[in-house]
Tab-separated table of C-alpha atoms in Angstrom:
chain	number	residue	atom	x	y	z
X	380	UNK	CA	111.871	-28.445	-209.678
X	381	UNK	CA	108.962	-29.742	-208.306
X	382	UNK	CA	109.052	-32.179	-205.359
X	383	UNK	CA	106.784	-35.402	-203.713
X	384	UNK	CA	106.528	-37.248	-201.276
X	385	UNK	CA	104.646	-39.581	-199.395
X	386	UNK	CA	105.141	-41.245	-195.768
X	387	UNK	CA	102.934	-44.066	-193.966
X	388	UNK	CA	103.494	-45.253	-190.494
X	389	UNK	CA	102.104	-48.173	-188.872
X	390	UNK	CA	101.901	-49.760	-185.551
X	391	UNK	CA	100.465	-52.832	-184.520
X	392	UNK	CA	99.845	-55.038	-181.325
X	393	UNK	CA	98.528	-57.959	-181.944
X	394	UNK	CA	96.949	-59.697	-178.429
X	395	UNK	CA	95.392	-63.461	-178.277
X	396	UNK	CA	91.751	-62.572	-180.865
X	397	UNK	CA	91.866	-58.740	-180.098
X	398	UNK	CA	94.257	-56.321	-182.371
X	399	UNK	CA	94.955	-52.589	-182.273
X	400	UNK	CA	96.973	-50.291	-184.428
X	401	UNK	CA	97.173	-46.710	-184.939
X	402	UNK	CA	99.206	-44.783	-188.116
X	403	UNK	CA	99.975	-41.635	-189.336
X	404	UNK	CA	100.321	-40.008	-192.881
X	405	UNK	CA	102.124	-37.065	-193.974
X	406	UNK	CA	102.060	-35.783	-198.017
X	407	UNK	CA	103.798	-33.099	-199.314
X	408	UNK	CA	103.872	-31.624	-203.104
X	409	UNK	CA	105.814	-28.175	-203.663
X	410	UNK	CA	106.751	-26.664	-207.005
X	411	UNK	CA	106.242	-22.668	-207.901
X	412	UNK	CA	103.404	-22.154	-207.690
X	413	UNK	CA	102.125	-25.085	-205.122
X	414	UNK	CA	102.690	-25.776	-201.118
X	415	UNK	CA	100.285	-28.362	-200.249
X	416	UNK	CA	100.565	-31.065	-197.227
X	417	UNK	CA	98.490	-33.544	-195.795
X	418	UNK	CA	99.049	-34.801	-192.206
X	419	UNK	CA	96.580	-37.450	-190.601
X	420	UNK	CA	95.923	-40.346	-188.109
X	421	UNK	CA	93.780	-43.603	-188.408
X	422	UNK	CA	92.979	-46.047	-185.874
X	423	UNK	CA	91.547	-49.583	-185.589
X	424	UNK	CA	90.290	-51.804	-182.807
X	425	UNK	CA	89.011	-55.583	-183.734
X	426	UNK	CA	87.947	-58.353	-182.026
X	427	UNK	CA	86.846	-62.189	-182.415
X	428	UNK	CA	84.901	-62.234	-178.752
X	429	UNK	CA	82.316	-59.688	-179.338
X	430	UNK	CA	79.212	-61.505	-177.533
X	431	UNK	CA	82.089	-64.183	-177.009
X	432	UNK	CA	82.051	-65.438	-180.319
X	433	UNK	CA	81.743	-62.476	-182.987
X	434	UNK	CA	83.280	-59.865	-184.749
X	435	UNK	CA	83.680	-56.309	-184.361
X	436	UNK	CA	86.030	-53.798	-185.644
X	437	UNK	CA	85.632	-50.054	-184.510
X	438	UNK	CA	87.820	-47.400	-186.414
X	439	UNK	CA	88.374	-43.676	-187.065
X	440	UNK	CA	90.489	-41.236	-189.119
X	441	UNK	CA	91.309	-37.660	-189.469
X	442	UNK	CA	93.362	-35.993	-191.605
X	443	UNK	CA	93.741	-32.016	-192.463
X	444	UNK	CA	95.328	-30.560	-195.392
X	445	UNK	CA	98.227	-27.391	-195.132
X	446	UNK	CA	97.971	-24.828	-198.563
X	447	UNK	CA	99.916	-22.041	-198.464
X	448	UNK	CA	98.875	-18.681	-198.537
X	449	UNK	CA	95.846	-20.092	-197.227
X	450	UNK	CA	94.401	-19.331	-193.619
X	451	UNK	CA	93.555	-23.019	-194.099
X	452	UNK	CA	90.279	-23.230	-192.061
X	453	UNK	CA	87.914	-26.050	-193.270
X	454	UNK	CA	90.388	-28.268	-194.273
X	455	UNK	CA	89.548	-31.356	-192.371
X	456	UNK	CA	88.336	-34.861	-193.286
X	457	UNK	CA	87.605	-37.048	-190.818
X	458	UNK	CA	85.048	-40.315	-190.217
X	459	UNK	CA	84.195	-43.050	-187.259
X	460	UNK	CA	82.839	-46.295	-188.230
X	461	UNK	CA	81.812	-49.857	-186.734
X	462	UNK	CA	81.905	-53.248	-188.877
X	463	UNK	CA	80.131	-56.549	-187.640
X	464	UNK	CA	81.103	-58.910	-190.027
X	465	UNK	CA	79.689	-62.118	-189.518
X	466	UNK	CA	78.501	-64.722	-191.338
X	467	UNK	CA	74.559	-64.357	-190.290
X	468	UNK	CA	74.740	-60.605	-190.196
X	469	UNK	CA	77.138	-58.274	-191.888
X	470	UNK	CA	76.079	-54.449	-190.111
X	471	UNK	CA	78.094	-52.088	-190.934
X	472	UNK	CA	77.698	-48.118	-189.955
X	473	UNK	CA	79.774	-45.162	-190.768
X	474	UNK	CA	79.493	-41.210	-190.193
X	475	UNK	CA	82.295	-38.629	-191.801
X	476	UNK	CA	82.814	-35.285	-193.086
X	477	UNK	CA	85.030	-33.567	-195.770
X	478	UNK	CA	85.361	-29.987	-195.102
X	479	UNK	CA	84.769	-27.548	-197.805
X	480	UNK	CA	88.638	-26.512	-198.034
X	481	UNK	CA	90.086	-30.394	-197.538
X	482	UNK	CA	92.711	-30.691	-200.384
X	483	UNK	CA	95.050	-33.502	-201.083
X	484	UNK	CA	97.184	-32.708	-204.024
X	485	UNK	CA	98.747	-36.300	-204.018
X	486	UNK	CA	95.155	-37.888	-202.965
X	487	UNK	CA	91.723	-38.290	-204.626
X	488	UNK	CA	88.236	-37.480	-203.224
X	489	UNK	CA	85.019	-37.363	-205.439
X	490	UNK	CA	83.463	-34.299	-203.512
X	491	UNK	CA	83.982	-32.100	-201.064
X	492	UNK	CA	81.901	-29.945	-198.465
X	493	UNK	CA	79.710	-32.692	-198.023
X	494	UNK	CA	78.850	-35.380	-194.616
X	495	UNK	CA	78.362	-39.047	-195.073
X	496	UNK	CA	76.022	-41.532	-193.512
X	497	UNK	CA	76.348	-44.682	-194.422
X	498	UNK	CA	74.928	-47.958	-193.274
X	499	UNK	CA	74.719	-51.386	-194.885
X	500	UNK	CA	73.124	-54.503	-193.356
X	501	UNK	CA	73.185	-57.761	-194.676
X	502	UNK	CA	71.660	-60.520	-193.798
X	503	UNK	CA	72.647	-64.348	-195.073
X	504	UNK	CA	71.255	-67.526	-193.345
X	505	UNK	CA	72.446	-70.524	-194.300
X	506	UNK	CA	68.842	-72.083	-195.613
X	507	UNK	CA	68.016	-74.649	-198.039
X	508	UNK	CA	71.264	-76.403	-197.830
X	509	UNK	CA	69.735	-79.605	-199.422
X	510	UNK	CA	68.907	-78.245	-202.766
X	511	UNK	CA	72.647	-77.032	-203.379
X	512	UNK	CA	72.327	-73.646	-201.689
X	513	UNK	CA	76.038	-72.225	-199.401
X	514	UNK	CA	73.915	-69.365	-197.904
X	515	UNK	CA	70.930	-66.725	-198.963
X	516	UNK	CA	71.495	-62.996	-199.083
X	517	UNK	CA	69.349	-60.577	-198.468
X	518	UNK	CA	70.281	-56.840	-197.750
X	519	UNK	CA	67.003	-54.895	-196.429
X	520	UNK	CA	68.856	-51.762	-197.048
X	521	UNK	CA	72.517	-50.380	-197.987
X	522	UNK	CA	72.280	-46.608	-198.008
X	523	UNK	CA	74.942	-43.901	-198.441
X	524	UNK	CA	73.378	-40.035	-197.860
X	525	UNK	CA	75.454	-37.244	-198.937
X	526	UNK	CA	74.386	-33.600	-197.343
X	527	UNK	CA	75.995	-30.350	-198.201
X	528	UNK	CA	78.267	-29.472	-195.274
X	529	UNK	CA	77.850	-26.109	-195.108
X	530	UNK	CA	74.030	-25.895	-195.520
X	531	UNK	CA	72.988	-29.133	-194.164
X	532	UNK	CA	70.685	-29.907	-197.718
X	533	UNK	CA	70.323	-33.286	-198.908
X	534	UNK	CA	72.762	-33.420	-201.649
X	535	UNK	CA	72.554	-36.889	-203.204
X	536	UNK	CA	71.443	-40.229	-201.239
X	537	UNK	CA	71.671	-44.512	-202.882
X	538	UNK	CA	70.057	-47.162	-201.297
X	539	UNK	CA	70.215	-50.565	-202.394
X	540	UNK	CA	67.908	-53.615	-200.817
X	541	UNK	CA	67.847	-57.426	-201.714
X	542	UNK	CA	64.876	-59.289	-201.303
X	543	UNK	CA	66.192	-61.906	-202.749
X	544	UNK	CA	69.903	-63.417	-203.609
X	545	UNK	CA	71.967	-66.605	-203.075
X	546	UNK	CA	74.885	-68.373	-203.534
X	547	UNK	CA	75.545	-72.030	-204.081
X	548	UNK	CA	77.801	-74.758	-203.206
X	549	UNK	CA	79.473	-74.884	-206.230
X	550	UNK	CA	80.347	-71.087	-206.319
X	551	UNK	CA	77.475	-69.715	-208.662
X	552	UNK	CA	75.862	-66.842	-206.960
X	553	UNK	CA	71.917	-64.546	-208.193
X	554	UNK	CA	70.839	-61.444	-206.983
X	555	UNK	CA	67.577	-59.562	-207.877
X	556	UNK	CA	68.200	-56.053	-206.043
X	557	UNK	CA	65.897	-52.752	-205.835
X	558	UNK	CA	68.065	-49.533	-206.302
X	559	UNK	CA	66.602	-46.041	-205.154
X	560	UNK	CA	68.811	-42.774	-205.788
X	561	UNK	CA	68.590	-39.292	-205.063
X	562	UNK	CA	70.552	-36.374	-207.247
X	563	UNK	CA	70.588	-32.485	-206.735
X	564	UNK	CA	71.614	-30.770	-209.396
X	565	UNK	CA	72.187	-27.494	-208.758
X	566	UNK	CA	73.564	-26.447	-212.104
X	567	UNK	CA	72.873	-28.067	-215.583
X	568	UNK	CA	75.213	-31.221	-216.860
X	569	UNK	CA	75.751	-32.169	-220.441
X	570	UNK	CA	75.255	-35.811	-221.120
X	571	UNK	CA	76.858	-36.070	-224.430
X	572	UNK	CA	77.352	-33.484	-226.798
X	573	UNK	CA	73.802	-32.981	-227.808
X	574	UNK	CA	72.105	-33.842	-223.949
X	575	UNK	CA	71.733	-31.710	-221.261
X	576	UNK	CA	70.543	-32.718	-217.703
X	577	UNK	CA	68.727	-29.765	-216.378
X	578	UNK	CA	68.822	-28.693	-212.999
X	579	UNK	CA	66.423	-29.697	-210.666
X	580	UNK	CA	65.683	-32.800	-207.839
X	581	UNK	CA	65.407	-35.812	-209.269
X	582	UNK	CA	64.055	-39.154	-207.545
X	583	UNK	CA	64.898	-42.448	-209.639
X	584	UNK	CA	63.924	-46.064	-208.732
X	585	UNK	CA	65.592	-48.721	-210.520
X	586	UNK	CA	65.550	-52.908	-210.541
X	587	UNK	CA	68.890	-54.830	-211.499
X	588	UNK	CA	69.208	-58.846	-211.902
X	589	UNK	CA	72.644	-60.651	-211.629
X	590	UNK	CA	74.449	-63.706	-211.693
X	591	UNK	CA	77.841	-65.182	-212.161
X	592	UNK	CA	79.841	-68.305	-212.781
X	593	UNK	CA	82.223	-69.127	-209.831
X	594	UNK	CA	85.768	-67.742	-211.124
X	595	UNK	CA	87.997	-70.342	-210.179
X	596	UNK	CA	86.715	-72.177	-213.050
X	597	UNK	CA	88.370	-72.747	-216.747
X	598	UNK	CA	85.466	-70.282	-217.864
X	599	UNK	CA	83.452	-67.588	-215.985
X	600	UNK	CA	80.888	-65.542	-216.994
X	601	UNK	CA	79.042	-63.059	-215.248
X	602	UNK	CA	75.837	-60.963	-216.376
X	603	UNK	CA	73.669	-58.062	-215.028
X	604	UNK	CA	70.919	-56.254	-216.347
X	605	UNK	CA	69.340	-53.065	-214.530
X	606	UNK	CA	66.273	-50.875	-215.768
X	607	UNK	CA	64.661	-47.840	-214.526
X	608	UNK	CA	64.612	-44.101	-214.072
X	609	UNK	CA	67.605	-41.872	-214.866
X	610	UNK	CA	67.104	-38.362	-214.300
X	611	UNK	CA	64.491	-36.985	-215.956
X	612	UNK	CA	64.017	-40.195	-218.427
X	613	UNK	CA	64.531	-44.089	-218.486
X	614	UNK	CA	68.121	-46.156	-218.939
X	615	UNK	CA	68.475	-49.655	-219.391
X	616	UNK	CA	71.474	-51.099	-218.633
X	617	UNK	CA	73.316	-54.713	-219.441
X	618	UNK	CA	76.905	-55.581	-218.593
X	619	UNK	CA	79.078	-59.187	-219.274
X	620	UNK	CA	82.334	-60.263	-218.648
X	621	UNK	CA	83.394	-63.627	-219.993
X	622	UNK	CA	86.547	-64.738	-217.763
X	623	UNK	CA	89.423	-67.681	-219.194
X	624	UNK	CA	91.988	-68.921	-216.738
X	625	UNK	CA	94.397	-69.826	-219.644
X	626	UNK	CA	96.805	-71.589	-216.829
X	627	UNK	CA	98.046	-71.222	-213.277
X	628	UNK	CA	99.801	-68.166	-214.646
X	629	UNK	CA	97.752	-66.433	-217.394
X	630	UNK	CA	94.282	-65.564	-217.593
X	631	UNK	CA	92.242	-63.242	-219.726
X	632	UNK	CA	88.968	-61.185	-218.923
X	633	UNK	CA	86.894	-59.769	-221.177
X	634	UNK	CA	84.059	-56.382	-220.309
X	635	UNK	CA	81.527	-55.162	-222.039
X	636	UNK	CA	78.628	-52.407	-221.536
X	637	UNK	CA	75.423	-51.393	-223.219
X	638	UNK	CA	73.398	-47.877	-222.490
X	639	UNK	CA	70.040	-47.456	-224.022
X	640	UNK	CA	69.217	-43.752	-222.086
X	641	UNK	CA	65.825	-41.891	-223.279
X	642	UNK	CA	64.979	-38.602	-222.449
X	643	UNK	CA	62.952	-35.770	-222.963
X	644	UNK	CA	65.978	-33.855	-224.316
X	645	UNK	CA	67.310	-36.330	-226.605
X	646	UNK	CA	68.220	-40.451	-226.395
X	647	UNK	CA	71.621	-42.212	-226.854
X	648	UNK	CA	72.814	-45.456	-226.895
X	649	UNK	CA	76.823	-46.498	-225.656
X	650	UNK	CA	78.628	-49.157	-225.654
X	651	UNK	CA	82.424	-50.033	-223.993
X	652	UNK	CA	84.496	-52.946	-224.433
X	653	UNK	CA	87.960	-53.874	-222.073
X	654	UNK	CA	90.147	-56.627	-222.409
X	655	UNK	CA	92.441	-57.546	-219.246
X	656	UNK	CA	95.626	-59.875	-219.551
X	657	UNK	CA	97.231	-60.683	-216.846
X	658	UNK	CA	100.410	-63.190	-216.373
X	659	UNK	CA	101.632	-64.167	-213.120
X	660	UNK	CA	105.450	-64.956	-212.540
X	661	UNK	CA	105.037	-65.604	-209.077
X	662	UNK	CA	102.915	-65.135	-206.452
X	663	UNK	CA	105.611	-61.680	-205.907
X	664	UNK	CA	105.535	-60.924	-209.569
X	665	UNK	CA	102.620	-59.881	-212.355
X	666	UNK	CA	102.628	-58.245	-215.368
X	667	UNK	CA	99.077	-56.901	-216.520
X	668	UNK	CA	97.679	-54.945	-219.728
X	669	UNK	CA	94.902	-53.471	-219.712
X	670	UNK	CA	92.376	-51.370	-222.761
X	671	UNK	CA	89.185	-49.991	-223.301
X	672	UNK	CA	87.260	-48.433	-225.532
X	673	UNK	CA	84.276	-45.803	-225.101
X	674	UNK	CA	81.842	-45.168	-228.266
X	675	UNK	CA	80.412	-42.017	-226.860
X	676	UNK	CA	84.093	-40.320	-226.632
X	677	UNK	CA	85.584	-42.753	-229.232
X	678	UNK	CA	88.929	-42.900	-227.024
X	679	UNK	CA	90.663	-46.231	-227.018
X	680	UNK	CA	92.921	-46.149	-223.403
X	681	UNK	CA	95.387	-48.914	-222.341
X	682	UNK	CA	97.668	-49.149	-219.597
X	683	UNK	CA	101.031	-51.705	-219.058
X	684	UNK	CA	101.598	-52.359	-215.539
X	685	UNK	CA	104.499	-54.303	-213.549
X	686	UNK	CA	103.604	-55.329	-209.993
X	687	UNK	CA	105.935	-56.217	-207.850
X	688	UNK	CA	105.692	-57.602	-203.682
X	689	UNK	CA	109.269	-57.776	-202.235
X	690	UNK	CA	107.544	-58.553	-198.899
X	691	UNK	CA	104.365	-59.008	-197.601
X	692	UNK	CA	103.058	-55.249	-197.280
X	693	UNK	CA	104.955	-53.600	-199.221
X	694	UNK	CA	104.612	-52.969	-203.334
X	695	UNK	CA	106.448	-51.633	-206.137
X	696	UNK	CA	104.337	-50.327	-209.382
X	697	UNK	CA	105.275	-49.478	-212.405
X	698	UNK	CA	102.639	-48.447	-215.060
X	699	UNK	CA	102.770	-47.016	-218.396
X	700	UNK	CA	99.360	-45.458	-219.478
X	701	UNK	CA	98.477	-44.455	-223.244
X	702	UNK	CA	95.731	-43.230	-225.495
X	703	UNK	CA	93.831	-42.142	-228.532
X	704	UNK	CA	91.238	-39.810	-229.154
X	705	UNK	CA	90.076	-40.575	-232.700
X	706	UNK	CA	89.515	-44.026	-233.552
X	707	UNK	CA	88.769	-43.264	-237.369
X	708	UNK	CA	92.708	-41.735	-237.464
X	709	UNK	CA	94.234	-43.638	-235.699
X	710	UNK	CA	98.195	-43.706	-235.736
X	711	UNK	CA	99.520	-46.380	-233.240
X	712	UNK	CA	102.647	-44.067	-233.181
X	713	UNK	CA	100.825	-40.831	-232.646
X	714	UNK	CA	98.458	-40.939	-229.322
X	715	UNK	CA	96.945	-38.206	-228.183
X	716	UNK	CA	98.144	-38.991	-224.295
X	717	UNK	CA	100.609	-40.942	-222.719
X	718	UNK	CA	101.862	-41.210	-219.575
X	719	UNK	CA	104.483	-43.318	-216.876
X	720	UNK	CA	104.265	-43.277	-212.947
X	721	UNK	CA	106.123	-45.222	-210.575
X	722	UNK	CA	104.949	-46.054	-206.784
X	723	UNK	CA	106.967	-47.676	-204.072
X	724	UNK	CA	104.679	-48.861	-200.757
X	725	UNK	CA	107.224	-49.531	-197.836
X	726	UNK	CA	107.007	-50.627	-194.315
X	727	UNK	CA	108.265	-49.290	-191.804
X	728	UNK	CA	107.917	-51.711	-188.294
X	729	UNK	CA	108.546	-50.444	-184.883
């Protein structure tokens, strides 16, 4: 029979506008054929009197993963970073590492081998107050680089800069951002059916414009539209979600997303649609439902989910997940997955 588990431990000390704590996590899954653990620290330092007045929060983590049969060497993941979040400058800066052999059976990472950089600045002065504006942002640069840990190549690298964005008193917010992205491909990748990105190094620059409706509202809306390179072709891009607060407990959101992608080897056009319900009991209590649909796979997925806080800290989830493949045969008592998962998030205080 196969077997899980999952332990956090916390510890925090909490002095005058400085706090500290330090935890620890241990995973396990074993069944016949699998042995896996992760074991791991993480550590945080923050402060309100940085420069006597500002914050600063300094933190690290490393964990290492256990497979057996394995001579487990490589298996680390580990990163250091430093966050100045205030409300003229936002810096933050981050370095970290996830070894070619790091695996967390009961986790999820997006790739492996590779080191992270990261740094994102931000910069929001509080100018032209009189005509209705809270604050400007502007973000000279946002990057994340990606380099193959084992080689030291550039694998993949996103920067995103703001020359101009702002929010206003009344909660509406713009942003006209410049996105550039790096992708090394070192193997073929099929788009859709008919597509295939070929290997190679591709450089794409793209522009994006957004704005939203403050959400506290009745009605929301928000809207963004970005354009530019995408691999070896063009994409344009335009996403909308129209928001309703029905009442203090129920409120409905509504997604949708258009692809227009041209390339040499082919062009396609997709489009996905969600719909989000959620009703509040209590502040302790939701219940939320959740499904989308994707025209390029034709596969309607919804989930069910039942959130529950019996203190501050710690959760209880319970989600049921189902879908369909096949729209045009579709049999509301026949999907083609389905799926139920329950997770419990306790705290344990020292």
């Amino acid at each position: 029979m196969p077997s899980t588990n999952n332990t956090v431990l916390r510890y925090k000390r909490d002095i005058g506008n400085q706090s500290s704590y330090i935890g620890g996590i241990l995973t396990s899954k074993n069944n016949s054929s699998i042995s896996n653990q992760v074991a791991g620290v993480d550590g945080a330092y923050s402060t309100s009197r940085f420069m006597k007045n500002k914050n600063l929060v300094i933190g690290s983590f490393i964990t290492k993963s256990f497979d057996k049969n394995t001579n487990n060497n490589g298996s680390y993941a580990w990163r250091i970073f430093a966050d100045y979040p205030n409300d003229l400058i936002d810096n933050f800066m981050a370095v970290g590492s996830i070894e070619q052999n790091y695996n967390p059976e009961l986790g999820f990472i997006d790739r492996k081998n590779v080191d992270i950089y990261t740094w994102y600045f931000r910069f929001t002065p509080r100018w032209f107050t009189n005509l209705g504006i809270r604050k400007m942002s502007f973000k000279p640069w946002a990057f994340r680089i990606y380099k193959t840990n084992t080689t030291g190549e550039l694998e993949s690298f996103y920067n995103e800069s703001r020359p101009l964005g702002f929010f206003t008193k009344s909660g509406e917010r713009f942003e006209y951002n410049i996105q550039n992205q790096y992708e090394r491909l070192d193997e073929s990748f099929a788009l859709t059916d008919s597509i295939s990105i070929p290997a190679g190094k591709y450089w794409m620059l793209r522009q994006e414009l957004q704005a939203g409706t403050f959400e506290g509202r009745r009605v929301w809306a928000e809207a963004s539209y970005n354009w530019g390179e995408f691999y070896s072709g063009h994409i344009s891009t335009l996403e909308t979600s129209l928001g309703i607060n029905a009442s203090r407990h129920l409120n409905f959101r509504t997604d949708y997303i258009y692809n227009d992608i041209k390339t040499p080897q082919g062009n396609t056009v997709t489009n996905e649609l969600a719909e989000y319900i959620n009703y509040a009991f209590n502040p302790k209590l939701d219940l939320s439902f959740f499904i989308q649909w994707n025209s390029l796979d034709d596969l309607l997925f919804g989930n069910l989910r039942l959130h529950w806080i019996p203190r501050v800290g710690e959760d209880l989830y319970v989600v049921y997940n189902r879908g369909y493949d096949k729209l045009q045969s579709l049999k509301l008592s026949e999907p083609s997955s389905q799926s139920a998962a329950v997770k419990l998030v306790w705290r344990f205080v020292f």
